[in-house]
Amino acid sequence: MDSTGAITTTTTPVWGEGLSSGAISEFAKQALTYMQRSGAKEEHAAMVRLKADRGACRNPHAHLKLGLKSVDEILKSGYLIWPIRLLDFCPQSCGACALIFASEDKARKITNKPVWIADTITVHQEPFRAGIFDDITGREVLCEDIAAEKLYKRNGITNPRRDIDMAELYEPSNWEEMNLYEHLYFCEKNEGWKLIERGITEIEGEFPVNPSGGVIATNAIGATPVVRVAEAALQIRGDAGAHQVTRDVKTAVATALGGPNWTIMTLLKRSL
């Protein structure tokens, strides 16, 4: 299946012509919006990319392992669509991932380290796609906002950075990762870039995000969202190897997103 072709034909020529449909153009618009409203700089996006590459270089399953050494190295890469640079965006690669699901009784027989799917939610938002992530009130909103609000409420999560230990996010670009910090309520509005600036989301940080290297390092389209859940499960099991985070992971979240503006969010736990 041609995934790019599928994404670019999700809107009608009449209503979607002005969208410049396609992954890079849409995320470039979102990155520009984020930059303008939050005060984030290209250097902050480069910090996210540097973090991702460090994780990827520790992950035997990651595809892009560039060995990046500095923010300046990233800022020297050419633009795809401003403000997104070549090194700011994910590849399109091949790969596969599988998850084994079992009942509670069977899971305990299969392994002594089961990981439990505590909750999962899917949110579609096609009606607002023409507004580029705005709702009818003009408020910037992503499917992640809605998914996070509902999932957190159902599971008694009132402070995500306290109640969750790490996250594997579907971030096709480094700009998207900073944006998601806010839309998943890991920080206040316009402060996502401050998390990376302070090292909070590093593998050794207070709240690690994408220690695997994330989508920006490995994007086997179709398998990519499954990888997010698998990587979160490995962290809970303590089986992530060289990219295992330093804190004890008992609870994690994984997200996935799609071109027509939809989100899947999964909450994983070590114990029921």
Coordinates of C-alpha atoms in Angstrom, one line a residue:
M1 CA 0.0 0.0 0.0
D2 CA 1.2 3.5 -0.9
S3 CA 0.8 5.2 2.5
T4 CA 1.7 8.7 1.1
G5 CA -0.9 8.3 -1.6
A6 CA -3.5 7.3 1.0
I7 CA -2.8 10.3 3.2
T8 CA -2.9 12.8 0.4
T9 CA -6.3 11.6 -0.8
T10 CA -8.0 11.7 2.6
T11 CA -9.6 15.0 1.8
T12 CA -11.7 16.0 -1.2
P13 CA -10.1 18.3 -3.9
V14 CA -12.7 21.0 -3.1
W15 CA -12.4 21.1 0.6
G16 CA -8.8 19.9 1.0
E17 CA -7.0 21.7 -1.7
G18 CA -5.6 24.4 0.6
L19 CA -4.1 21.8 3.0
S20 CA -1.1 20.9 0.9
S21 CA -1.9 17.4 2.2
G22 CA 1.1 15.3 3.0
A23 CA 3.0 14.5 6.1
I24 CA 5.9 17.0 5.8
S25 CA 3.8 19.9 4.9
E26 CA 1.2 19.3 7.6
F27 CA 3.8 18.9 10.3
A28 CA 5.7 22.0 9.0
K29 CA 2.5 24.0 9.5
Q30 CA 2.1 22.6 13.0
A31 CA 5.8 23.2 13.8
L32 CA 5.5 26.9 12.7
T33 CA 2.3 27.3 14.8
Y34 CA 4.1 25.8 17.8
M35 CA 7.1 28.0 17.3
Q36 CA 5.0 31.2 17.1
R37 CA 2.8 30.5 20.1
S38 CA 5.4 29.0 22.4
G39 CA 8.6 30.8 21.7
A40 CA 10.4 27.6 20.9
K41 CA 13.5 27.9 18.8
E42 CA 15.1 25.6 16.2
E43 CA 17.7 24.8 18.7
H44 CA 15.1 23.2 21.0
A45 CA 13.9 21.0 18.1
A46 CA 17.5 20.0 17.5
M47 CA 17.9 19.1 21.2
V48 CA 15.0 16.6 20.7
R49 CA 16.6 15.2 17.6
L50 CA 19.9 14.8 19.4
K51 CA 18.2 12.9 22.2
A52 CA 16.5 10.7 19.7
D53 CA 19.7 9.8 18.0
R54 CA 21.4 8.9 21.4
G55 CA 18.5 6.5 22.1
A56 CA 18.6 5.0 18.6
C57 CA 22.4 4.4 18.9
R58 CA 21.6 2.3 22.0
N59 CA 18.7 0.4 20.3
P60 CA 19.6 -2.6 18.2
H61 CA 16.3 -2.4 16.4
A62 CA 16.5 1.3 15.4
H63 CA 17.1 2.1 11.7
L64 CA 18.7 5.6 11.7
K65 CA 21.8 5.6 13.9
L66 CA 23.6 8.8 12.9
G67 CA 26.0 9.3 15.8
L68 CA 25.1 13.0 16.0
K69 CA 27.4 14.9 18.3
S70 CA 25.9 18.4 18.6
V71 CA 22.9 20.7 18.0
D72 CA 24.9 22.6 15.4
E73 CA 25.3 19.5 13.3
I74 CA 21.5 19.2 13.1
L75 CA 21.0 22.9 12.4
K76 CA 23.3 22.6 9.3
S77 CA 21.0 20.1 7.6
G78 CA 18.9 21.6 4.8
Y79 CA 15.2 22.5 5.0
L80 CA 12.5 20.2 3.7
I81 CA 9.7 22.7 4.4
W82 CA 10.6 25.5 6.9
P83 CA 11.0 25.1 9.8
I84 CA 11.4 21.4 9.3
R85 CA 14.9 20.3 8.3
L86 CA 16.1 17.0 6.8
L87 CA 17.2 15.7 10.2
D88 CA 14.0 16.9 11.8
F89 CA 11.8 14.3 10.1
C90 CA 11.3 10.6 10.2
P91 CA 12.4 8.1 7.5
Q92 CA 10.2 5.7 5.7
S93 CA 11.6 2.3 6.3
C94 CA 10.7 -1.4 6.4
G95 CA 10.1 -3.5 9.4
A96 CA 7.7 -5.4 11.6
C97 CA 6.6 -5.8 15.2
A98 CA 4.4 -8.3 17.0
L99 CA 2.7 -8.2 20.4
I100 CA 1.5 -11.4 22.2
F101 CA -1.9 -10.9 23.9
A102 CA -3.2 -13.4 26.4
S103 CA -5.8 -13.7 29.2
E104 CA -4.6 -13.0 32.7
D105 CA -4.3 -16.7 33.6
K106 CA -2.4 -17.6 30.4
A107 CA -0.2 -14.6 30.6
R108 CA 1.1 -15.6 34.0
K109 CA 1.9 -19.1 32.6
I110 CA 3.7 -17.7 29.5
T111 CA 6.0 -15.3 31.4
N112 CA 6.9 -14.2 34.9
K113 CA 7.0 -10.6 33.7
P114 CA 3.7 -9.9 32.0
V115 CA 2.8 -6.3 31.1
W116 CA -0.9 -5.4 31.4
I117 CA -2.9 -3.2 29.0
A118 CA -4.7 -1.1 31.7
D119 CA -6.6 1.0 29.1
T120 CA -6.7 2.1 25.5
I121 CA -8.6 4.7 23.7
T122 CA -9.1 5.8 20.0
V123 CA -10.2 9.3 19.1
H124 CA -11.1 10.4 15.6
Q125 CA -11.3 14.1 14.7
E126 CA -11.8 14.3 10.9
P127 CA -14.5 17.0 11.1
F128 CA -11.9 19.5 12.4
R129 CA -9.1 18.5 10.0
A130 CA -9.8 21.4 7.6
G131 CA -9.0 23.8 10.5
I132 CA -5.5 22.4 10.9
F133 CA -5.9 21.1 14.4
D134 CA -8.3 23.8 15.5
D135 CA -11.8 23.1 16.9
I136 CA -14.9 25.2 16.0
T137 CA -14.1 27.6 18.9
G138 CA -10.7 28.4 17.4
R139 CA -8.9 26.6 20.2
E140 CA -5.9 24.6 19.1
V141 CA -6.7 21.0 19.9
L142 CA -5.3 17.7 18.8
C143 CA -6.9 14.2 19.2
E144 CA -4.2 13.7 21.8
D145 CA -5.9 16.3 24.1
I146 CA -9.2 14.4 24.0
A147 CA -7.6 11.0 24.3
A148 CA -5.5 12.0 27.2
E149 CA -8.3 13.7 29.1
K150 CA -10.5 10.7 28.8
L151 CA -7.9 8.1 29.5
Y152 CA -6.5 10.0 32.5
K153 CA -9.9 10.5 34.0
R154 CA -10.8 6.9 33.6
N155 CA -7.7 5.8 35.4
G156 CA -7.4 8.4 38.2
I157 CA -4.4 10.1 36.7
T158 CA -4.3 13.7 37.9
N159 CA -0.6 14.5 37.4
P160 CA 0.7 12.6 34.4
R161 CA 4.4 13.3 35.1
R162 CA 3.9 11.9 38.6
D163 CA 1.5 9.1 37.9
I164 CA 3.3 7.8 34.7
D165 CA 7.0 6.8 34.5
M166 CA 7.8 7.2 30.8
A167 CA 6.3 7.6 27.4
E168 CA 6.7 6.3 23.9
L169 CA 5.2 8.9 21.6
Y170 CA 4.4 8.8 17.9
E171 CA 6.5 11.8 16.8
P172 CA 7.2 12.0 13.1
S173 CA 9.2 15.1 13.7
N174 CA 11.1 16.5 16.7
W175 CA 8.8 19.5 16.7
E176 CA 5.8 17.2 17.1
E177 CA 7.4 15.7 20.3
M178 CA 7.6 19.1 22.0
N179 CA 4.0 19.8 21.0
L180 CA 2.8 16.5 22.4
Y181 CA 4.4 17.2 25.7
E182 CA 1.8 19.9 26.1
H183 CA -1.2 18.1 24.5
L184 CA -0.7 15.1 26.7
Y185 CA -0.4 17.3 29.8
F186 CA 3.2 16.5 30.7
C187 CA 3.7 20.3 31.1
E188 CA 1.8 23.6 30.9
K189 CA 0.9 25.2 27.6
N190 CA 3.8 26.7 25.7
E191 CA 6.4 25.0 28.0
G192 CA 7.1 21.8 26.1
W193 CA 10.4 23.1 24.8
K194 CA 11.5 23.7 28.4
L195 CA 11.3 20.0 29.2
I196 CA 14.0 19.2 26.6
E197 CA 16.0 22.3 27.6
R198 CA 16.1 21.0 31.2
G199 CA 16.9 17.4 30.3
I200 CA 13.6 16.2 31.8
T201 CA 12.8 13.9 28.9
E202 CA 16.3 12.4 28.5
I203 CA 16.8 8.7 29.1
E204 CA 18.3 9.5 32.5
G205 CA 15.8 12.3 33.1
E206 CA 12.8 12.7 35.5
F207 CA 10.3 11.7 32.7
P208 CA 12.0 9.8 29.8
V209 CA 10.3 10.1 26.4
N210 CA 11.2 7.9 23.5
P211 CA 14.4 6.3 24.8
S212 CA 14.1 3.9 21.9
G213 CA 14.9 6.8 19.4
G214 CA 11.2 7.1 18.5
V215 CA 9.6 7.3 15.1
I216 CA 12.2 9.9 14.0
A217 CA 14.7 7.1 14.0
T218 CA 12.6 4.1 13.0
N219 CA 9.4 4.4 10.9
A220 CA 8.4 1.1 9.4
I221 CA 4.9 2.4 8.4
G222 CA 2.2 0.1 9.7
A223 CA 4.4 -1.4 12.4
T224 CA 5.4 2.0 13.8
P225 CA 2.5 2.4 16.3
V226 CA 2.9 -1.2 17.5
V227 CA 6.5 -0.5 18.2
R228 CA 5.5 2.3 20.6
V229 CA 3.5 -0.2 22.7
A230 CA 6.3 -2.8 22.5
E231 CA 9.0 -0.4 23.5
A232 CA 6.9 0.8 26.5
A233 CA 6.3 -2.8 27.5
L234 CA 10.1 -3.6 27.3
Q235 CA 10.7 -0.6 29.6
I236 CA 8.2 -2.0 32.2
R237 CA 9.7 -5.5 31.9
G238 CA 13.2 -4.1 32.3
D239 CA 14.2 -5.7 29.0
A240 CA 15.1 -2.7 26.9
G241 CA 18.8 -3.3 27.2
A242 CA 21.1 -0.4 26.5
H243 CA 18.3 2.0 26.2
Q244 CA 16.6 1.0 29.4
V245 CA 15.7 4.2 31.4
T246 CA 17.4 4.7 34.7
R247 CA 14.2 5.1 36.7
D248 CA 12.0 2.2 37.8
V249 CA 9.1 1.9 35.2
K250 CA 5.8 0.7 36.6
T251 CA 3.5 2.6 34.3
A252 CA 3.9 3.9 30.8
V253 CA 1.9 5.4 27.9
A254 CA 2.2 4.8 24.2
T255 CA 0.6 6.8 21.4
A256 CA -0.1 6.5 17.7
L257 CA -1.5 8.9 15.2
G258 CA -2.8 8.9 11.7
G259 CA -3.0 11.3 8.7
P260 CA -6.8 11.9 9.0
N261 CA -6.2 13.3 12.5
W262 CA -6.8 10.3 14.8
T263 CA -5.0 9.1 17.8
I264 CA -4.7 5.8 19.8
M265 CA -3.4 6.0 23.3
T266 CA -2.5 3.0 25.4
L267 CA -1.8 2.8 29.2
L268 CA 0.5 0.0 30.3
K269 CA 1.2 -1.2 33.8
R270 CA 3.5 -3.7 35.5
S271 CA 0.7 -4.9 37.9
L272 CA -3.1 -4.8 37.7

